[in-house]
mmCIF file of N, CA, C and O in Angstrom:
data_model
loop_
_atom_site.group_PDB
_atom_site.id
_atom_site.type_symbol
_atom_site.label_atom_id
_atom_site.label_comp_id
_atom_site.label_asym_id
_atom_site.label_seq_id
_atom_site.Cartn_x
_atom_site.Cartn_y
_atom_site.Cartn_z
ATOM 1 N N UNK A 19 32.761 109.017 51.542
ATOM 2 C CA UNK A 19 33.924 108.159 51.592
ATOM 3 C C UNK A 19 33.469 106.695 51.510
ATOM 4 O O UNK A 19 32.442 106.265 52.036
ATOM 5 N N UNK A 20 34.556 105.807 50.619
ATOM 6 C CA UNK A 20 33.749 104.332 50.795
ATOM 7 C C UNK A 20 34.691 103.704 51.691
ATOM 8 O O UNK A 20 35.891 103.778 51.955
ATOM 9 N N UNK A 21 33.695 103.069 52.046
ATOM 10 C CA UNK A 21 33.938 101.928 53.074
ATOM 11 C C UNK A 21 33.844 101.067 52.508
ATOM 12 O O UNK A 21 33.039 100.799 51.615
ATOM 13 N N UNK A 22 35.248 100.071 53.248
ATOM 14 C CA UNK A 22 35.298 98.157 52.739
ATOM 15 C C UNK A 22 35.161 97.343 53.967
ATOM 16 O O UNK A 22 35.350 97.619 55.151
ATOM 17 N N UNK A 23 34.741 96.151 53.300
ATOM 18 C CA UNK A 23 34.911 94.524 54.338
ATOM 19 C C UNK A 23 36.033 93.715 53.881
ATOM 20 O O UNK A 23 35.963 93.104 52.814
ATOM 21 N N UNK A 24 36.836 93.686 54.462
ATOM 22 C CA UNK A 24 37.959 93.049 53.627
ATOM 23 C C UNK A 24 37.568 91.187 54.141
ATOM 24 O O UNK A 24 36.543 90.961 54.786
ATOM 25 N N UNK A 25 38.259 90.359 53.854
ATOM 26 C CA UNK A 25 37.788 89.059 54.131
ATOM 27 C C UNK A 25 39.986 88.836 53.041
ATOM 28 O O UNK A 25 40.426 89.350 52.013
ATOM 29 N N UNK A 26 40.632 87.823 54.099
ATOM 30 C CA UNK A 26 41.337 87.336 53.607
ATOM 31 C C UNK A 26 41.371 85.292 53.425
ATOM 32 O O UNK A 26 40.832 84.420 54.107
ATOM 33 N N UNK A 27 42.102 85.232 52.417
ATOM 34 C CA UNK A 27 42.311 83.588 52.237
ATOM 35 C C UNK A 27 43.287 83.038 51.949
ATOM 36 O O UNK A 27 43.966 83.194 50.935
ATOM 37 N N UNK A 28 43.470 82.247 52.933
ATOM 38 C CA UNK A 28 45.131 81.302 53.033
ATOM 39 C C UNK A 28 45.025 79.532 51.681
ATOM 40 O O UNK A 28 44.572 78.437 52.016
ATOM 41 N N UNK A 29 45.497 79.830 50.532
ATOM 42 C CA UNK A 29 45.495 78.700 50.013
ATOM 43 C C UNK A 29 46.481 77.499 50.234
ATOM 44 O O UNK A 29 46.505 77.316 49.017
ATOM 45 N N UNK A 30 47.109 76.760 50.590
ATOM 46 C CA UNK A 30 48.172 75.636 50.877
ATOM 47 C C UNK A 30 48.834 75.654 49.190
ATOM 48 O O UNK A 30 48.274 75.821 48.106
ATOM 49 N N UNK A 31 50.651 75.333 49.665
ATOM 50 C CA UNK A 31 51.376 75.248 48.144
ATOM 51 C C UNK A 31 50.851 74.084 47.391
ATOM 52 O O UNK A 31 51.543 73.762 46.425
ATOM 53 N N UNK A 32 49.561 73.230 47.658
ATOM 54 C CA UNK A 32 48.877 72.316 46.531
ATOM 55 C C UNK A 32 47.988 72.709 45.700
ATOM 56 O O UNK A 32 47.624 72.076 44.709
ATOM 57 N N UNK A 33 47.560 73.843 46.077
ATOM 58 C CA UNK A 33 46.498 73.852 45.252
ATOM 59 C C UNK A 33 46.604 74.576 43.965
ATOM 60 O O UNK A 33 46.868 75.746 43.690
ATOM 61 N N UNK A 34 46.337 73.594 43.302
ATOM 62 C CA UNK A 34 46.827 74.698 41.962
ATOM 63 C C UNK A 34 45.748 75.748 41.498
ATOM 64 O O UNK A 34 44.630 76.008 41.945
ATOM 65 N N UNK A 35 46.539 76.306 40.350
ATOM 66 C CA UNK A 35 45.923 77.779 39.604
ATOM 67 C C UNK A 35 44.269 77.385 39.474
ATOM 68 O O UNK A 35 43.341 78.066 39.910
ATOM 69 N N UNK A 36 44.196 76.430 38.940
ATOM 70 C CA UNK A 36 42.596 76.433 38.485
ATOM 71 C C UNK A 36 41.656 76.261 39.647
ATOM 72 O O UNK A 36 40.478 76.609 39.734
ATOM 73 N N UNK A 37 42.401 75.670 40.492
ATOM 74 C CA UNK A 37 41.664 75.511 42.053
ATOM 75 C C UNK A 37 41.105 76.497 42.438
ATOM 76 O O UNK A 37 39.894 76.577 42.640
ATOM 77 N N UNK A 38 42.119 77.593 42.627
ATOM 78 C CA UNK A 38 42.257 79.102 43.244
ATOM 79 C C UNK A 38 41.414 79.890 42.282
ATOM 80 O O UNK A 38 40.711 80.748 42.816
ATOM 81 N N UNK A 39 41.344 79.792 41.124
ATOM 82 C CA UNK A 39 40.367 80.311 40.455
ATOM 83 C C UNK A 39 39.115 80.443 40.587
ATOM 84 O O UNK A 39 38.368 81.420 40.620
ATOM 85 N N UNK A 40 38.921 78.970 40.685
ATOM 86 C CA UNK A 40 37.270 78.527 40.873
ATOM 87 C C UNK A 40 37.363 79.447 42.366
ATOM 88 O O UNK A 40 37.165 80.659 42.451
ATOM 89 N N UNK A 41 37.685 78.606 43.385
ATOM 90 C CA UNK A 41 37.264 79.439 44.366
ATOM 91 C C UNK A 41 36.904 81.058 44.733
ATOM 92 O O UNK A 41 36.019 81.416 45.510
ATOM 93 N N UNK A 42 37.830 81.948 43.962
ATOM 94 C CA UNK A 42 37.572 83.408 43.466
ATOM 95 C C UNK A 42 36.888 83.329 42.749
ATOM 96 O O UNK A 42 36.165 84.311 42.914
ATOM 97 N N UNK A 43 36.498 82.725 41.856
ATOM 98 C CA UNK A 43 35.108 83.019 40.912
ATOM 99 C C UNK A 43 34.033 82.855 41.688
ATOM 100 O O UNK A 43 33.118 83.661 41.518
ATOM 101 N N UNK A 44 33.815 81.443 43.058
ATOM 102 C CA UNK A 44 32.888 81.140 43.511
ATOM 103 C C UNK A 44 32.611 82.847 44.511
ATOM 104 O O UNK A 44 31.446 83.240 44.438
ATOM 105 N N UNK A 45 33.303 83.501 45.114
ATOM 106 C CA UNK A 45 33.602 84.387 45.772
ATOM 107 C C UNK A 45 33.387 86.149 45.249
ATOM 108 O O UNK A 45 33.246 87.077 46.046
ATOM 109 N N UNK A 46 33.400 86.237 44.262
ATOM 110 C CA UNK A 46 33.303 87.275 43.110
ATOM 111 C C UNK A 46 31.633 87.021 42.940
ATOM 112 O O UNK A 46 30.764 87.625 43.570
ATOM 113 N N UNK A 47 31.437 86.067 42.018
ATOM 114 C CA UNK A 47 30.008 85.978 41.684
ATOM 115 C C UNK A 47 28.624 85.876 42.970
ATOM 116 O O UNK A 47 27.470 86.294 43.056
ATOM 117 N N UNK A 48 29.561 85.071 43.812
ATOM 118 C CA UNK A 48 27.950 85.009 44.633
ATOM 119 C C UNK A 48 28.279 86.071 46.174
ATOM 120 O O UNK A 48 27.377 86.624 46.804
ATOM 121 N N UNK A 49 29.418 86.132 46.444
ATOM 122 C CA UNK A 49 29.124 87.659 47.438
ATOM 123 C C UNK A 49 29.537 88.791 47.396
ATOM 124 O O UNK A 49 29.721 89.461 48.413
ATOM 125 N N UNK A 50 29.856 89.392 45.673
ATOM 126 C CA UNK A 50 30.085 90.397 45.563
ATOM 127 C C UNK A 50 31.976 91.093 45.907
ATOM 128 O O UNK A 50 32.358 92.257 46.023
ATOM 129 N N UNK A 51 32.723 89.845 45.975
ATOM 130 C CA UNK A 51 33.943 90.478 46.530
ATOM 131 C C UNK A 51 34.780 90.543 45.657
ATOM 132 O O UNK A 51 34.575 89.687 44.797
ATOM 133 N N UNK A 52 35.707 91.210 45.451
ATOM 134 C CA UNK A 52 36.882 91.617 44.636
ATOM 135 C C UNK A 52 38.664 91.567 44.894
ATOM 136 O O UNK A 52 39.233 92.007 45.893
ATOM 137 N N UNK A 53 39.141 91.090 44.031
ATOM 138 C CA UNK A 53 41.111 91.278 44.851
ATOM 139 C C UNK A 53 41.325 92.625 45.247
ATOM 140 O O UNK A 53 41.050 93.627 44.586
ATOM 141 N N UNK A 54 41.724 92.583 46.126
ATOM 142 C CA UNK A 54 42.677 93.825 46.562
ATOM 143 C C UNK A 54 44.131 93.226 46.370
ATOM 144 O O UNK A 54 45.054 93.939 45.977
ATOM 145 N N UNK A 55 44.205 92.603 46.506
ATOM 146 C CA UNK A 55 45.747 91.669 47.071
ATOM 147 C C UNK A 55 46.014 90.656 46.732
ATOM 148 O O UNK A 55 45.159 89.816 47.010
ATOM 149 N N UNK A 56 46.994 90.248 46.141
ATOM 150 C CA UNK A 56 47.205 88.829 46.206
ATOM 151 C C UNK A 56 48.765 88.605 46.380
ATOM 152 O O UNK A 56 49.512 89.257 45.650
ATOM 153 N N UNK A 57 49.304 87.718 47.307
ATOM 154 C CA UNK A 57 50.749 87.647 46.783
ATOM 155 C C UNK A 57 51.060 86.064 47.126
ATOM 156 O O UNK A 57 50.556 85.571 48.135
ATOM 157 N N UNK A 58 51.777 85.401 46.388
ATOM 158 C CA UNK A 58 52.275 84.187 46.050
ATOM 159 C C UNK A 58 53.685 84.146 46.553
ATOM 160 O O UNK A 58 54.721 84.471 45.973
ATOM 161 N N UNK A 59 53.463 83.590 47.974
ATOM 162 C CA UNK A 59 55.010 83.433 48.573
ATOM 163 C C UNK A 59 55.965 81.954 47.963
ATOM 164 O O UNK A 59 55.572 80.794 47.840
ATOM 165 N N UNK A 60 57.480 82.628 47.634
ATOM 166 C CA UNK A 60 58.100 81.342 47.308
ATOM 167 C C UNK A 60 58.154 79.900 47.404
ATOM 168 O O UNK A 60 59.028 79.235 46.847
ATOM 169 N N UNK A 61 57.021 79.309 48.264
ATOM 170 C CA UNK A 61 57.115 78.255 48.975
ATOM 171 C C UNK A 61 55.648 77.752 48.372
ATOM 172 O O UNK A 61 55.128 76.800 48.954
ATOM 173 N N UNK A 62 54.878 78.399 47.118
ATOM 174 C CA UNK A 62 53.861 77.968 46.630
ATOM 175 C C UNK A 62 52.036 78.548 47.067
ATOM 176 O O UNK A 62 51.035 78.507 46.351
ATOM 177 N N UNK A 63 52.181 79.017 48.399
ATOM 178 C CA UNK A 63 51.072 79.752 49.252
ATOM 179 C C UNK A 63 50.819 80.004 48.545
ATOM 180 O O UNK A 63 51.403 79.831 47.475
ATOM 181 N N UNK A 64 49.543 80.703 48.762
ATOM 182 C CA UNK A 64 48.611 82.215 48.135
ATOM 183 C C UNK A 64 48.280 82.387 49.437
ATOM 184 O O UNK A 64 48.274 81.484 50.273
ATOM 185 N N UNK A 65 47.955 83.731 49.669
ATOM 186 C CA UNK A 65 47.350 84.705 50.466
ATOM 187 C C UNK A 65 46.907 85.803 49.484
ATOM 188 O O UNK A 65 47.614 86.521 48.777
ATOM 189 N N UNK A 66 44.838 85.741 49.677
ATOM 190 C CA UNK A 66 44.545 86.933 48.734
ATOM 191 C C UNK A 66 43.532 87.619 50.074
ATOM 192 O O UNK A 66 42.888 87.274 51.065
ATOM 193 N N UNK A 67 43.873 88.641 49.402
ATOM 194 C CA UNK A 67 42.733 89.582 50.250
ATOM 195 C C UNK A 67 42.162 90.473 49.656
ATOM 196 O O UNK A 67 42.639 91.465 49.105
ATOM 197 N N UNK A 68 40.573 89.965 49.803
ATOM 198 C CA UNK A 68 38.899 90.128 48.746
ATOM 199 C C UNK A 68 38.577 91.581 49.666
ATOM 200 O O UNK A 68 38.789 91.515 50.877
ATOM 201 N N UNK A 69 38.130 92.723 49.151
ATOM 202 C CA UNK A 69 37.019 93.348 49.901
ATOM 203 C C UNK A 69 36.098 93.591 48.919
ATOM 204 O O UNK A 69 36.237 93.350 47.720
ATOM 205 N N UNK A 70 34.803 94.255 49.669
ATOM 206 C CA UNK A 70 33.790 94.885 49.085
ATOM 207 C C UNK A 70 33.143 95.859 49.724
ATOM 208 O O UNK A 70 33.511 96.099 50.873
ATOM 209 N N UNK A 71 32.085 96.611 49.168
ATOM 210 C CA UNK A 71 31.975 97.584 49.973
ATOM 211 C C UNK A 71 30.828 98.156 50.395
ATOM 212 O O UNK A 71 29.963 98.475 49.580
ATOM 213 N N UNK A 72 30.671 98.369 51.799
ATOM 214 C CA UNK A 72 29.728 98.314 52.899
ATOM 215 C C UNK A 72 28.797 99.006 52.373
ATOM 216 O O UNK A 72 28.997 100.184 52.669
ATOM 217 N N UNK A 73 27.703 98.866 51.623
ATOM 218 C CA UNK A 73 26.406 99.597 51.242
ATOM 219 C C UNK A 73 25.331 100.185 52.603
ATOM 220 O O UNK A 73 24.394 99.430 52.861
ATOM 221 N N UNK A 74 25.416 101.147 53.234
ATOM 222 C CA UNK A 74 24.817 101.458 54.108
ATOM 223 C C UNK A 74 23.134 102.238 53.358
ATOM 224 O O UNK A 74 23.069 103.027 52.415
ATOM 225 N N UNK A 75 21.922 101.641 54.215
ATOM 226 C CA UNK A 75 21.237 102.055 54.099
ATOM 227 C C UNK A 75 20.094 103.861 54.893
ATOM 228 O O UNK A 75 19.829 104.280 56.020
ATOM 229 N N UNK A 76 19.871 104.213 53.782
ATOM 230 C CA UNK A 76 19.911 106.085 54.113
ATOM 231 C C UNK A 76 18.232 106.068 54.038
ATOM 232 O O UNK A 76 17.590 105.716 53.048
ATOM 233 N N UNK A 77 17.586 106.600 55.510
ATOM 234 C CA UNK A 77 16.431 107.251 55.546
ATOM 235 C C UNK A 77 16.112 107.916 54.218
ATOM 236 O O UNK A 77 16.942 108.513 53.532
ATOM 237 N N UNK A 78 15.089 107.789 53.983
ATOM 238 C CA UNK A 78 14.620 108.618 52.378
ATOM 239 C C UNK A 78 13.243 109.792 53.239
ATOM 240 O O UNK A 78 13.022 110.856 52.660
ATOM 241 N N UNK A 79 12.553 109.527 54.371
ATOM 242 C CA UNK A 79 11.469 110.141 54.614
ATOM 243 C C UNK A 79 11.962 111.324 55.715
ATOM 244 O O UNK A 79 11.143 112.120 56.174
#
């Protein structure tokens, strides 16, 4: 079964699209996390929520 780390992020109604981008790109590329979620409340927000998933390490000997 896989296991996730979820990690959520509150953006303010200023920040625009390309802002929010970069920051998910910065977030994607260097720790491996992915959208699960995103929703854009009427009032301009974002709330996304990134997981990834818990690589546990397995005795081999």
């Amino acid at each position: 079964m896989v296991e996730y780390t979820y990690l959520v992020l509150s953006l303010p109604r200023g920040t625009s699209r390309d802002t929010a981008r970069q920051i998910l790109t910065e977030h994607a590329e260097r720790g491996g996390w992915e959208i699960d979620r995103l929703r854009l409340y009427p009032d301009g927000r974002r709330r996304i929520q990134l997981r990834r998933k818990v690589i546990r390490a397995v005795r081999t000997f």
